[in-house]
Short mmCIF file of C-alpha atoms and ligand atoms in Angstrom, two decimals:
data_model
loop_
_atom_site.label_atom_id
_atom_site.label_comp_id
_atom_site.label_asym_id
_atom_site.label_seq_id
_atom_site.Cartn_x
_atom_site.Cartn_y
_atom_site.Cartn_z
CA MET A 1 -36.48 -13.28 47.68
CA PRO A 2 -36.31 -9.56 48.57
CA VAL A 3 -33.03 -7.93 47.57
CA CYS A 4 -31.25 -5.79 50.16
CA LEU A 5 -28.41 -3.48 49.19
CA THR A 6 -25.62 -2.55 51.60
CA ILE A 7 -23.45 0.45 50.78
CA ALA A 8 -20.56 0.11 53.20
CA GLY A 9 -16.91 -0.68 53.81
CA LEU A 10 -15.18 -4.04 53.44
CA ASP A 11 -13.55 -5.58 56.51
CA PRO A 12 -11.56 -8.44 54.95
CA SER A 13 -11.39 -10.20 58.33
CA GLY A 14 -15.16 -10.61 58.19
CA GLY A 15 -16.16 -9.06 61.51
CA ALA A 16 -17.73 -5.77 60.49
CA GLY A 17 -18.94 -3.91 57.42
CA ILE A 18 -20.26 -5.58 54.32
CA ILE A 19 -19.55 -9.17 55.33
CA ALA A 20 -21.51 -8.69 58.58
CA ASP A 21 -24.32 -7.13 56.54
CA ILE A 22 -24.46 -10.10 54.17
CA ARG A 23 -24.76 -12.43 57.16
CA SER A 24 -27.73 -10.42 58.47
CA PHE A 25 -29.48 -10.25 55.11
CA SER A 26 -29.06 -14.01 54.63
CA ALA A 27 -30.25 -14.81 58.15
CA PHE A 28 -33.54 -13.10 57.37
CA GLY A 29 -34.03 -14.73 53.98
CA CYS A 30 -32.97 -11.76 51.86
CA PHE A 31 -30.64 -11.72 48.87
CA ALA A 32 -27.57 -9.52 49.42
CA ALA A 33 -26.29 -6.95 46.94
CA VAL A 34 -23.34 -4.74 47.85
CA ALA A 35 -21.54 -1.54 46.94
CA VAL A 36 -18.07 -1.28 48.47
CA THR A 37 -17.16 2.25 49.61
CA SER A 38 -13.76 1.48 51.09
CA VAL A 39 -11.39 -1.43 51.51
CA THR A 40 -10.14 -1.44 55.10
CA PHE A 41 -7.18 -3.31 56.54
CA GLN A 42 -8.05 -4.92 59.82
CA ASN A 43 -8.15 -8.02 61.94
CA THR A 44 -9.46 -8.87 65.38
CA THR A 45 -6.86 -6.60 67.03
CA GLY A 46 -7.70 -3.35 65.23
CA VAL A 47 -8.05 -1.32 62.04
CA PHE A 48 -4.76 -0.38 60.37
CA GLY A 49 -5.84 1.68 57.38
CA ALA A 50 -8.22 2.00 54.47
CA VAL A 51 -8.25 2.79 50.76
CA HIS A 52 -11.46 4.50 49.81
CA GLN A 53 -13.25 3.87 46.53
CA THR A 54 -13.72 6.75 44.11
CA VAL A 55 -17.16 8.28 43.85
CA ASP A 56 -17.37 6.96 40.28
CA SER A 57 -16.77 3.40 41.46
CA VAL A 58 -19.44 3.62 44.16
CA ARG A 59 -21.93 5.24 41.80
CA ARG A 60 -21.40 2.62 39.10
CA GLN A 61 -21.65 -0.30 41.53
CA ILE A 62 -24.99 1.00 42.79
CA GLU A 63 -26.40 2.01 39.41
CA THR A 64 -25.57 -1.29 37.75
CA VAL A 65 -27.28 -3.23 40.53
CA ILE A 66 -30.33 -0.95 40.63
CA ASP A 67 -30.76 -1.16 36.86
CA ASP A 68 -31.25 -4.90 37.18
CA TYR A 69 -32.80 -5.60 40.60
CA GLU A 70 -35.73 -4.27 42.48
CA ILE A 71 -34.24 -3.14 45.78
CA ALA A 72 -36.47 -3.82 48.81
CA ALA A 73 -34.24 -2.11 51.38
CA VAL A 74 -30.94 -0.26 51.65
CA LYS A 75 -28.46 -0.06 54.49
CA THR A 76 -25.65 2.50 54.49
CA GLY A 77 -22.59 2.11 56.70
CA MET A 78 -19.07 3.52 56.21
CA LEU A 79 -19.42 6.44 53.76
CA PRO A 80 -15.89 7.86 53.90
CA THR A 81 -16.08 11.04 51.80
CA CYS A 82 -18.47 13.89 51.10
CA GLU A 83 -18.58 13.01 47.42
CA ILE A 84 -19.61 9.42 48.14
CA VAL A 85 -22.35 10.59 50.53
CA GLU A 86 -23.65 13.03 47.92
CA ALA A 87 -23.74 10.34 45.20
CA VAL A 88 -25.52 7.86 47.49
CA ALA A 89 -28.13 10.49 48.42
CA GLU A 90 -28.67 11.40 44.77
CA LEU A 91 -29.20 7.77 43.77
CA ILE A 92 -31.60 7.11 46.66
CA GLU A 93 -33.63 10.12 45.56
CA LYS A 94 -33.47 9.42 41.84
CA HIS A 95 -34.62 5.82 42.21
CA SER A 96 -37.04 6.53 45.09
CA LEU A 97 -35.41 3.80 47.17
CA LYS A 98 -37.45 2.77 50.19
CA ASN A 99 -36.62 1.29 53.59
CA VAL A 100 -33.34 3.14 53.92
CA VAL A 101 -31.47 2.44 57.17
CA VAL A 102 -28.57 4.83 57.78
CA ASP A 103 -25.92 3.69 60.24
CA PRO A 104 -23.82 6.85 60.76
CA VAL A 105 -20.54 5.01 61.21
CA ILE A 106 -17.70 7.29 62.35
CA ARG A 107 -15.09 5.16 64.12
CA SER A 108 -14.36 1.48 64.50
CA THR A 109 -14.79 -0.16 67.90
CA SER A 110 -11.00 0.09 68.24
CA GLY A 111 -11.09 3.87 67.60
CA PHE A 112 -9.92 4.11 63.97
CA LYS A 113 -11.47 7.07 62.12
CA LEU A 114 -13.37 5.50 59.22
CA ILE A 115 -14.80 8.65 57.60
CA GLU A 116 -13.74 12.25 56.99
CA VAL A 117 -15.16 14.93 59.32
CA VAL A 118 -16.93 16.65 56.42
CA ALA A 119 -18.51 13.35 55.37
CA LEU A 120 -20.40 13.21 58.68
CA GLN A 121 -21.83 16.68 57.99
CA ALA A 122 -22.96 15.47 54.56
CA ILE A 123 -24.54 12.34 56.09
CA ILE A 124 -26.52 14.56 58.45
CA GLU A 125 -27.60 17.05 55.79
CA ARG A 126 -28.21 14.74 52.84
CA LEU A 127 -28.98 11.27 54.21
CA PHE A 128 -30.85 11.87 57.47
CA PRO A 129 -33.87 13.30 55.59
CA LEU A 130 -33.91 10.27 53.23
CA ALA A 131 -33.61 7.67 55.99
CA SER A 132 -36.48 5.55 57.30
CA LEU A 133 -34.31 5.07 60.39
CA ILE A 134 -30.90 6.20 61.65
CA THR A 135 -29.01 3.94 64.07
CA PRO A 136 -26.26 5.84 65.94
CA ASN A 137 -24.47 4.44 68.98
CA ILE A 138 -23.75 6.69 71.96
CA PRO A 139 -20.37 8.06 70.76
CA GLU A 140 -21.98 8.81 67.38
CA VAL A 141 -24.93 10.53 69.07
CA GLU A 142 -22.47 12.71 71.01
CA LYS A 143 -20.59 13.69 67.82
CA ILE A 144 -23.77 14.37 65.85
CA SER A 145 -25.67 16.28 68.55
CA GLY A 146 -22.79 17.83 70.49
CA ILE A 147 -24.52 16.65 73.68
CA ALA A 148 -22.50 14.66 76.23
CA ILE A 149 -24.69 11.65 77.02
CA GLU A 150 -24.82 10.90 80.72
CA THR A 151 -28.49 10.31 81.48
CA SER A 152 -31.56 9.07 79.66
CA ASP A 153 -32.76 12.71 79.52
CA ASP A 154 -29.64 13.50 77.48
CA ILE A 155 -30.65 10.70 75.10
CA ARG A 156 -34.13 12.19 74.69
CA GLU A 157 -32.68 15.65 74.07
CA ALA A 158 -30.26 14.30 71.46
CA ALA A 159 -33.08 12.40 69.73
CA VAL A 160 -35.16 15.59 69.49
CA MET A 161 -32.15 17.33 67.96
CA MET A 162 -31.54 14.56 65.42
CA ARG A 163 -35.21 14.64 64.42
CA SER A 164 -34.89 18.39 63.90
CA MET A 165 -31.97 17.56 61.56
CA GLY A 166 -34.44 15.60 59.41
CA ALA A 167 -34.28 12.06 60.78
CA LYS A 168 -37.82 10.66 60.92
CA ASN A 169 -37.07 7.75 63.22
CA VAL A 170 -34.04 7.30 65.48
CA LEU A 171 -32.64 4.19 67.15
CA ILE A 172 -30.01 5.06 69.74
CA LYS A 173 -28.00 1.97 70.65
CA GLY A 174 -27.28 2.03 74.35
CA GLY A 175 -24.57 -0.62 74.45
CA HIS A 176 -21.97 2.03 75.36
CA PHE A 177 -24.26 3.52 78.00
CA GLU A 178 -23.39 2.14 81.41
CA GLU A 179 -26.79 1.96 82.98
CA VAL A 180 -26.98 -0.48 85.83
CA LYS A 181 -30.36 -1.96 86.58
CA SER A 182 -30.80 -4.06 89.72
CA GLY A 183 -27.10 -4.84 89.68
CA LYS A 184 -27.12 -5.94 86.05
CA ARG A 185 -25.87 -3.87 83.13
CA MET A 186 -28.50 -3.79 80.40
CA ALA A 187 -28.18 -3.44 76.64
CA LYS A 188 -30.88 -0.83 76.34
CA ASP A 189 -31.79 0.69 73.00
CA TYR A 190 -33.95 3.78 72.55
CA LEU A 191 -36.23 3.72 69.53
CA PHE A 192 -37.92 7.03 68.72
CA LEU A 193 -40.68 6.48 66.16
CA GLY A 194 -41.38 10.10 65.46
CA LYS A 195 -41.83 11.51 68.97
CA ASP A 196 -42.79 8.19 70.57
CA LEU A 197 -40.12 6.46 72.60
CA HIS A 198 -39.98 2.66 72.75
CA ILE A 199 -37.31 1.14 74.99
CA LEU A 200 -35.90 -2.22 73.99
CA GLU A 201 -33.96 -4.09 76.63
CA ALA A 202 -31.82 -7.17 76.74
CA LYS A 203 -29.35 -8.37 79.34
CA PHE A 204 -25.86 -7.05 78.57
CA ILE A 205 -23.66 -10.00 77.68
CA ASP A 206 -20.32 -9.41 79.34
CA GLY A 207 -16.94 -10.31 77.98
CA ALA A 208 -18.07 -11.31 74.48
CA ALA A 209 -15.32 -10.57 71.96
CA VAL A 210 -17.47 -9.08 69.25
CA ARG A 211 -17.12 -6.59 66.43
CA GLY A 212 -19.60 -5.51 63.83
CA THR A 213 -22.71 -5.76 66.00
CA GLY A 214 -23.76 -2.25 64.91
CA CYS A 215 -23.38 -3.25 61.25
CA MET A 216 -25.34 -6.45 61.78
CA LEU A 217 -28.13 -4.66 63.65
CA SER A 218 -28.77 -2.00 61.01
CA SER A 219 -28.68 -4.53 58.19
CA ALA A 220 -30.96 -6.92 60.09
CA ILE A 221 -33.45 -4.06 60.48
CA ALA A 222 -33.23 -3.35 56.73
CA ALA A 223 -33.84 -7.05 55.97
CA ASN A 224 -36.89 -7.13 58.23
CA LEU A 225 -38.29 -3.99 56.58
CA ALA A 226 -37.67 -5.66 53.22
CA ASN A 227 -39.73 -8.59 54.45
CA GLY A 228 -42.65 -6.25 55.15
CA LYS A 229 -42.39 -5.89 58.92
CA ASP A 230 -43.27 -2.50 60.39
CA MET A 231 -40.49 -0.48 62.00
CA ILE A 232 -40.99 -1.57 65.60
CA GLU A 233 -41.25 -5.26 64.70
CA ALA A 234 -38.24 -4.95 62.40
CA VAL A 235 -36.13 -3.43 65.19
CA ARG A 236 -37.33 -5.99 67.76
CA ALA A 237 -36.53 -8.94 65.50
CA ALA A 238 -33.13 -7.45 64.65
CA LYS A 239 -32.27 -6.86 68.31
CA ASN A 240 -33.17 -10.43 69.27
CA PHE A 241 -30.99 -11.66 66.43
CA ILE A 242 -28.02 -9.57 67.61
CA THR A 243 -28.42 -10.65 71.23
CA GLU A 244 -28.29 -14.29 70.14
CA ALA A 245 -25.34 -13.58 67.83
CA ILE A 246 -23.42 -12.00 70.73
CA ARG A 247 -24.32 -14.89 73.03
CA GLY A 248 -23.02 -17.37 70.47
CA ALA A 249 -19.99 -15.32 69.40
CA VAL A 250 -16.72 -17.12 68.76
O1 LIG B 1 -18.53 -1.02 63.16
C1 LIG B 1 -18.20 0.06 62.36
C2 LIG B 1 -17.57 -0.35 61.09
C3 LIG B 1 -18.27 -0.21 59.93
N1 LIG B 1 -17.76 -0.52 58.71
C4 LIG B 1 -16.53 -1.03 58.59
C5 LIG B 1 -15.77 -1.22 59.72
C6 LIG B 1 -16.28 -0.88 60.99
C7 LIG B 1 -15.48 -1.10 62.17
O2 LIG B 1 -14.36 -1.54 62.15
O3 LIG B 1 -14.54 -1.71 59.57
C8 LIG B 1 -16.00 -1.36 57.25
#
């Protein structure tokens, strides 16, 4: 069984973060290993706070796991401080970890700020160049690129900018992008493999009370890469999985 490692925050109510990642890894037949970066306090109504782990804790969680297991893929989520980002980048480099999916988490769906402003800068500078894929949503794209996203041309421009920041491949999740197609809102994701754009579409599922879909998507992609799929197939399989998860959401 391939081992996937998620380096992310804990949502004790099970919607987002590490618990969502474990569900994705398991769904695709991978064994889950975790490093907790922060313990958040939340439920279905919102996020009410967080206590971040020290950099020493995060480093030791990762090192102890890596010393024992061969890691087939890594997903990073909530990396709350500069120091934690730096340690994660160092360990990825030192151990030549492959199939690294970086989800540049900034805020929760409910608007709670999950990471420090300087941590985002560190994610861009240190982790983007080490990532096989980055998976920002539209608000994250706007923060990272400084471009207000209103059209699909804006999305292309932002993708070019993020590639110039060192990201090899970019998946921009269009769920927050209100594009109406023949009267139906679509969940349209923009996958830039290098310069090449692939558009992945599914029908937007209205009214589903869901959290953690971004977490689940990035970890599902990591699991599919761990299973040997190429990037486009990994993203396709992960998107289908998320669409079904949203359709079946409680
Ligand atoms: O969906 C972003 C996210 C990531 N990681 C953790 C979270 C959230 C949103 O609430 O709590 C731990």
